[in-house]
Amino acid sequence: MREALSLARRAAQAGEVPVGAIVVKNDIATARAYNTRQQSKDPTAHAEILVIQRASMVTGDWRLIDTTLYVTLEPCPMCAGAILASRIPRVVYGAADSKAGAVDSLFGLLNDRRLNHQVEVRSGVLAEESSRLLKSFFGKRRQQISERCESG
Amino acid sequence: MREALSLARRAAQAGEVPVGAIVVKNDIATARAYNTRQQSKDPTAHAEILVIQRASMVTGDWRLIDTTLYVTLEPCPMCAGAILASRIPRVVYGAADSKAGAVDSLFGLLNDRRLNHQVEVRSGVLAEESSRLLKSFFGKRRQQISERCESG
């Protein structure tokens, strides 16, 4: 999770909402990614989607069996859905997302018995660091917008 | 939707689960896609994700405002989440998906007031054709598997 946090910091440096993710298989990082939505102008370019696409490319299989996905923020509906679609068996996430979290906060997509896949979830790992990074990012962005409004 | 169905038929010909999707803006098709999960070995390569990525590339904006997404099958959680993430305002889909549908069947992700975006949805358009195409695809696949088992 420390590595995922360091990826999230790189996202922040690039002006992106700071979220980082890693897929680990047999204790080895198979793929790494951070959110690049602004830069790539792609609404699907969340850290989890990118890391799942990369891990599938590396393993040559759309089923990411025997893997763990580490992500600094609770996945949104799209990313929770991608975790289901890729059959990832374990997810560890950092901060909860009260506005769009689809694992525990708003929906429980990863543990719905009506679906054909359920996921073992651990939450709150390095949550404070992850949350602090997000708050600092949005704080700075609000300040920039307000400065732009004042000067414009 | 006829064009989306014809894309779904191309998916079937390529050995993929037959789902097709189109993003339309000002009555013009901005992007087209069909499911390519097997071929690309990418679990996120559903028709809707691909068409959203392509439409964003064409428009140069991650927000697909003033667009309508046509898709032959009810979106799954990942694809419904991508529709939310891209702020698509209207979705028209064909057949319902009782196993993974996240618009009406299992979840109502596109009209949840707790989220920051809601979508106008029309369902059941050319549903029978879309459903027939899916059933015929899975029927043939089951037959191939059973023939393989008998000969093996």
Coordinates of C-alpha atoms in Angstrom, one line a residue:
Chain A
M1 CA 0.0 0.0 0.0
R2 CA 3.0 2.3 0.6
E3 CA 3.8 1.9 -3.1
A4 CA 0.2 2.6 -4.1
L5 CA 0.4 5.8 -2.0
S6 CA 3.6 6.8 -3.8
L7 CA 1.8 6.3 -7.1
A8 CA -1.0 8.5 -5.8
R9 CA 1.5 11.2 -5.0
R10 CA 2.8 11.1 -8.6
A11 CA -0.8 11.6 -9.8
A12 CA -1.1 14.7 -7.6
Q13 CA 2.2 16.0 -9.0
A14 CA 0.7 15.6 -12.5
G15 CA -2.5 17.5 -11.5
E16 CA -4.6 14.4 -11.3
V17 CA -6.9 13.3 -8.4
P18 CA -4.3 11.3 -6.3
V19 CA -5.3 7.7 -6.4
G20 CA -2.7 4.9 -7.0
A21 CA -3.2 1.1 -7.5
I22 CA -1.1 -2.0 -7.8
V23 CA -1.9 -5.6 -8.7
V24 CA 0.2 -8.2 -6.9
K25 CA 0.6 -11.8 -7.8
N26 CA 2.8 -14.2 -5.8
D27 CA 4.2 -11.3 -3.8
I28 CA 5.3 -9.6 -6.9
A29 CA 3.8 -6.4 -8.3
T30 CA 2.4 -7.3 -11.8
A31 CA 1.2 -3.8 -12.7
R32 CA 1.1 -0.3 -11.3
A33 CA -1.0 2.7 -12.2
Y34 CA -2.3 6.1 -11.1
N35 CA -5.3 8.1 -12.2
T36 CA -4.7 9.9 -15.5
R37 CA -8.2 11.2 -16.3
Q38 CA -7.3 14.8 -17.0
Q39 CA -4.2 14.2 -19.0
S40 CA -5.6 11.4 -21.1
K41 CA -9.1 13.0 -21.3
D42 CA -10.4 9.4 -20.8
P43 CA -13.2 9.1 -18.2
T44 CA -12.3 5.4 -17.6
A45 CA -8.6 6.2 -16.8
H46 CA -9.0 5.6 -13.0
A47 CA -6.0 3.9 -11.4
E48 CA -7.9 0.6 -10.9
I49 CA -9.0 0.3 -14.6
L50 CA -5.5 1.1 -15.8
V51 CA -3.8 -1.3 -13.5
I52 CA -6.3 -4.1 -14.4
Q53 CA -5.7 -3.5 -18.1
R54 CA -1.9 -3.6 -17.6
A55 CA -2.0 -6.7 -15.3
S56 CA -4.1 -8.5 -18.0
M57 CA -1.6 -7.5 -20.6
V58 CA 1.3 -8.8 -18.5
T59 CA -0.4 -12.1 -17.6
G60 CA -2.1 -12.6 -21.0
D61 CA -5.3 -13.5 -19.4
W62 CA -8.5 -11.4 -18.7
R63 CA -9.0 -13.5 -15.5
L64 CA -6.7 -12.1 -12.8
I65 CA -6.8 -15.1 -10.6
D66 CA -4.6 -15.4 -7.5
T67 CA -4.0 -11.6 -7.4
T68 CA -4.5 -8.8 -4.9
L69 CA -5.4 -5.3 -5.9
Y70 CA -4.2 -2.5 -3.6
V71 CA -5.8 0.9 -4.1
T72 CA -5.5 4.0 -2.0
L73 CA -9.2 5.0 -2.3
E74 CA -12.4 2.9 -2.1
P75 CA -13.3 1.9 -5.7
C76 CA -16.2 3.7 -7.5
P77 CA -19.0 1.6 -9.3
M78 CA -17.0 1.4 -12.5
C79 CA -13.8 0.2 -10.8
A80 CA -15.7 -2.2 -8.5
G81 CA -17.3 -3.6 -11.6
A82 CA -13.9 -4.0 -13.3
I83 CA -12.7 -5.9 -10.2
L84 CA -15.7 -8.2 -10.6
A85 CA -15.1 -8.5 -14.4
S86 CA -11.5 -9.5 -13.9
R87 CA -12.3 -12.0 -11.2
I88 CA -9.7 -10.4 -8.8
P89 CA -10.1 -12.4 -5.5
R90 CA -8.8 -9.9 -3.0
V91 CA -8.9 -6.1 -2.7
V92 CA -7.2 -3.9 -0.1
Y93 CA -8.2 -0.3 -0.1
G94 CA -7.2 2.8 1.9
A95 CA -9.6 5.7 2.5
A96 CA -13.4 5.3 2.3
D97 CA -15.2 7.3 -0.4
S98 CA -18.5 8.6 1.0
K99 CA -19.6 10.1 -2.3
A100 CA -19.0 7.3 -4.7
G101 CA -17.6 4.2 -2.9
A102 CA -19.1 1.1 -4.3
V103 CA -17.5 -1.5 -1.9
D104 CA -18.8 -0.4 1.5
S105 CA -20.0 3.3 1.5
L106 CA -22.8 3.5 -1.1
F107 CA -23.0 0.0 -2.6
G108 CA -21.7 -3.4 -1.7
L109 CA -20.8 -4.5 -5.2
L110 CA -17.9 -6.8 -4.3
N111 CA -20.0 -9.0 -2.0
D112 CA -23.4 -9.4 -3.7
R113 CA -24.4 -13.1 -3.8
R114 CA -26.6 -12.5 -6.9
L115 CA -23.4 -11.9 -8.9
N116 CA -21.1 -14.7 -10.2
H117 CA -18.0 -13.4 -8.2
Q118 CA -17.3 -12.2 -4.7
V119 CA -14.2 -10.5 -3.4
E120 CA -12.4 -10.7 -0.1
V121 CA -12.0 -7.1 1.1
R122 CA -9.8 -5.3 3.6
S123 CA -10.3 -1.6 4.1
G124 CA -8.8 1.3 6.0
V125 CA -5.1 0.4 5.3
L126 CA -3.1 3.6 5.5
A127 CA -6.4 5.4 5.2
E128 CA -5.3 8.5 6.9
E129 CA -2.3 9.1 4.6
S130 CA -4.5 8.5 1.6
S131 CA -7.3 10.7 2.8
R132 CA -4.8 13.5 3.7
L133 CA -3.3 13.4 0.2
L134 CA -6.8 13.7 -1.4
K135 CA -7.8 16.6 1.0
S136 CA -4.6 18.4 0.3
F137 CA -5.1 18.0 -3.4
F138 CA -8.7 19.3 -3.4
G139 CA -7.8 22.1 -1.0
K140 CA -5.0 23.4 -3.4
R141 CA -7.4 23.1 -6.4
R142 CA -10.1 25.1 -4.6
Q143 CA -7.5 27.7 -3.7
Q144 CA -6.3 27.9 -7.3
I145 CA -9.8 28.3 -8.6
S146 CA -10.6 31.0 -6.1
E147 CA -7.4 32.9 -6.9
R148 CA -8.2 32.6 -10.6
C149 CA -11.7 34.0 -9.9
E150 CA -10.3 36.9 -7.9
S151 CA -7.7 37.8 -10.5
G152 CA -10.1 37.4 -13.4
Chain B
M1 CA -29.9 0.5 -32.3
R2 CA -29.9 -1.4 -35.6
E3 CA -26.3 -0.3 -36.1
A4 CA -25.4 -1.4 -32.5
L5 CA -27.0 -4.8 -33.3
S6 CA -24.9 -5.1 -36.4
L7 CA -21.8 -4.4 -34.3
A8 CA -23.0 -7.1 -31.9
R9 CA -23.2 -9.6 -34.9
R10 CA -19.6 -8.7 -35.8
A11 CA -18.6 -9.6 -32.2
A12 CA -20.3 -13.0 -32.5
Q13 CA -18.5 -13.7 -35.8
A14 CA -15.2 -12.9 -34.0
G15 CA -16.1 -15.5 -31.2
E16 CA -16.9 -12.7 -28.7
V17 CA -20.1 -12.4 -26.6
P18 CA -22.3 -10.4 -29.0
V19 CA -22.8 -6.9 -27.6
G20 CA -22.5 -3.7 -29.6
A21 CA -22.5 0.0 -28.6
I22 CA -22.6 3.4 -30.3
V23 CA -22.2 6.9 -28.9
V24 CA -24.3 9.5 -30.8
K25 CA -23.9 13.3 -30.6
N26 CA -26.1 15.7 -32.6
D27 CA -27.6 12.7 -34.5
I28 CA -24.1 11.6 -35.6
A29 CA -22.3 8.5 -34.5
T30 CA -19.2 9.7 -32.7
A31 CA -17.8 6.2 -31.9
R32 CA -18.7 2.5 -32.4
A33 CA -17.5 -0.6 -30.6
Y34 CA -18.2 -4.2 -29.9
N35 CA -17.0 -6.5 -27.1
T36 CA -13.5 -7.8 -27.6
R37 CA -12.7 -9.4 -24.2
Q38 CA -11.5 -12.7 -25.6
Q39 CA -9.4 -11.4 -28.4
S40 CA -7.7 -8.6 -26.4
K41 CA -7.6 -10.6 -23.2
D42 CA -8.7 -7.4 -21.4
P43 CA -11.5 -7.8 -18.9
T44 CA -12.5 -4.2 -19.3
A45 CA -13.0 -4.5 -23.1
H46 CA -16.8 -4.5 -23.0
A47 CA -18.5 -2.6 -25.9
E48 CA -19.6 0.3 -23.6
I49 CA -16.1 0.9 -22.1
L50 CA -14.5 0.8 -25.6
V51 CA -17.1 3.1 -27.1
I52 CA -16.7 5.6 -24.2
Q53 CA -12.9 5.6 -24.6
R54 CA -13.2 6.2 -28.3
A55 CA -15.9 8.9 -28.0
S56 CA -13.7 10.8 -25.5
M57 CA -10.7 10.5 -27.8
V58 CA -12.8 11.9 -30.7
T59 CA -14.3 14.8 -28.7
G60 CA -11.1 15.5 -26.7
D61 CA -13.2 15.6 -23.5
W62 CA -13.7 13.1 -20.7
R63 CA -17.2 14.5 -20.2
L64 CA -19.5 13.1 -22.9
I65 CA -22.2 15.8 -22.6
D66 CA -25.1 15.9 -25.0
T67 CA -24.6 12.3 -26.1
T68 CA -26.7 9.2 -26.2
L69 CA -25.2 5.7 -25.7
Y70 CA -27.0 2.9 -27.5
V71 CA -26.1 -0.6 -26.4
T72 CA -27.7 -4.0 -27.2
L73 CA -27.5 -5.4 -23.7
E74 CA -28.2 -3.8 -20.3
P75 CA -24.9 -2.5 -18.9
C76 CA -23.1 -4.4 -16.1
P77 CA -21.8 -2.6 -13.0
M78 CA -18.5 -1.7 -14.6
C79 CA -20.2 -0.2 -17.7
A80 CA -22.9 1.5 -15.8
G81 CA -20.1 3.0 -13.7
A82 CA -18.3 4.2 -16.8
I83 CA -21.5 5.8 -18.1
L84 CA -21.7 7.7 -14.8
A85 CA -18.0 8.6 -14.9
S86 CA -18.3 10.0 -18.4
R87 CA -21.5 12.0 -17.6
I88 CA -23.4 10.5 -20.5
P89 CA -26.9 12.0 -20.1
R90 CA -29.0 9.3 -22.1
V91 CA -28.8 5.6 -22.5
V92 CA -30.9 3.3 -24.7
Y93 CA -30.4 -0.4 -24.2
G94 CA -31.9 -3.5 -25.8
A95 CA -32.2 -6.8 -23.8
A96 CA -32.3 -6.9 -20.0
D97 CA -29.5 -8.8 -18.2
S98 CA -30.9 -10.7 -15.3
K99 CA -27.5 -12.0 -14.2
A100 CA -25.5 -8.7 -14.1
G101 CA -27.7 -5.8 -15.2
A102 CA -26.8 -2.7 -13.2
V103 CA -29.4 -0.3 -14.7
D104 CA -32.7 -2.1 -13.8
S105 CA -32.2 -5.8 -13.2
L106 CA -29.9 -6.1 -10.2
F107 CA -28.9 -2.5 -9.4
G108 CA -30.2 0.9 -10.3
L109 CA -26.8 2.6 -10.7
L110 CA -27.9 5.1 -13.3
N111 CA -30.6 6.7 -11.2
D112 CA -29.2 6.8 -7.7
R113 CA -29.8 10.2 -6.1
R114 CA -26.8 9.8 -3.8
L115 CA -24.4 9.9 -6.8
N116 CA -23.5 13.2 -8.6
H117 CA -25.0 12.1 -12.0
Q118 CA -28.3 10.6 -13.1
V119 CA -29.1 9.2 -16.6
E120 CA -32.3 9.2 -18.6
V121 CA -32.8 5.5 -19.6
R122 CA -34.9 3.8 -22.3
S123 CA -34.9 0.0 -22.3
G124 CA -36.2 -2.8 -24.4
V125 CA -35.4 -1.3 -27.8
L126 CA -34.9 -4.2 -30.3
A127 CA -34.6 -6.4 -27.2
E128 CA -35.8 -9.5 -28.9
E129 CA -33.2 -9.4 -31.7
S130 CA -30.5 -8.6 -29.2
S131 CA -31.6 -11.4 -26.9
R132 CA -31.9 -13.9 -29.8
L133 CA -28.3 -13.1 -30.9
L134 CA -27.0 -13.8 -27.4
K135 CA -28.9 -17.0 -26.9
S136 CA -27.8 -18.3 -30.3
F137 CA -24.2 -17.4 -29.5
F138 CA -24.2 -19.2 -26.1
G139 CA -26.2 -22.2 -27.6
K140 CA -23.5 -22.7 -30.2
R141 CA -20.7 -22.3 -27.6
R142 CA -22.3 -24.9 -25.4
Q143 CA -22.6 -27.3 -28.4
Q144 CA -18.9 -26.8 -29.3
I145 CA -17.9 -27.5 -25.7
S146 CA -20.0 -30.6 -25.5
E147 CA -18.7 -31.9 -28.9
R148 CA -15.1 -31.3 -27.7
C149 CA -15.8 -33.3 -24.5
E150 CA -17.3 -36.2 -26.5
S151 CA -14.4 -36.3 -28.9
G152 CA -11.8 -35.8 -26.2

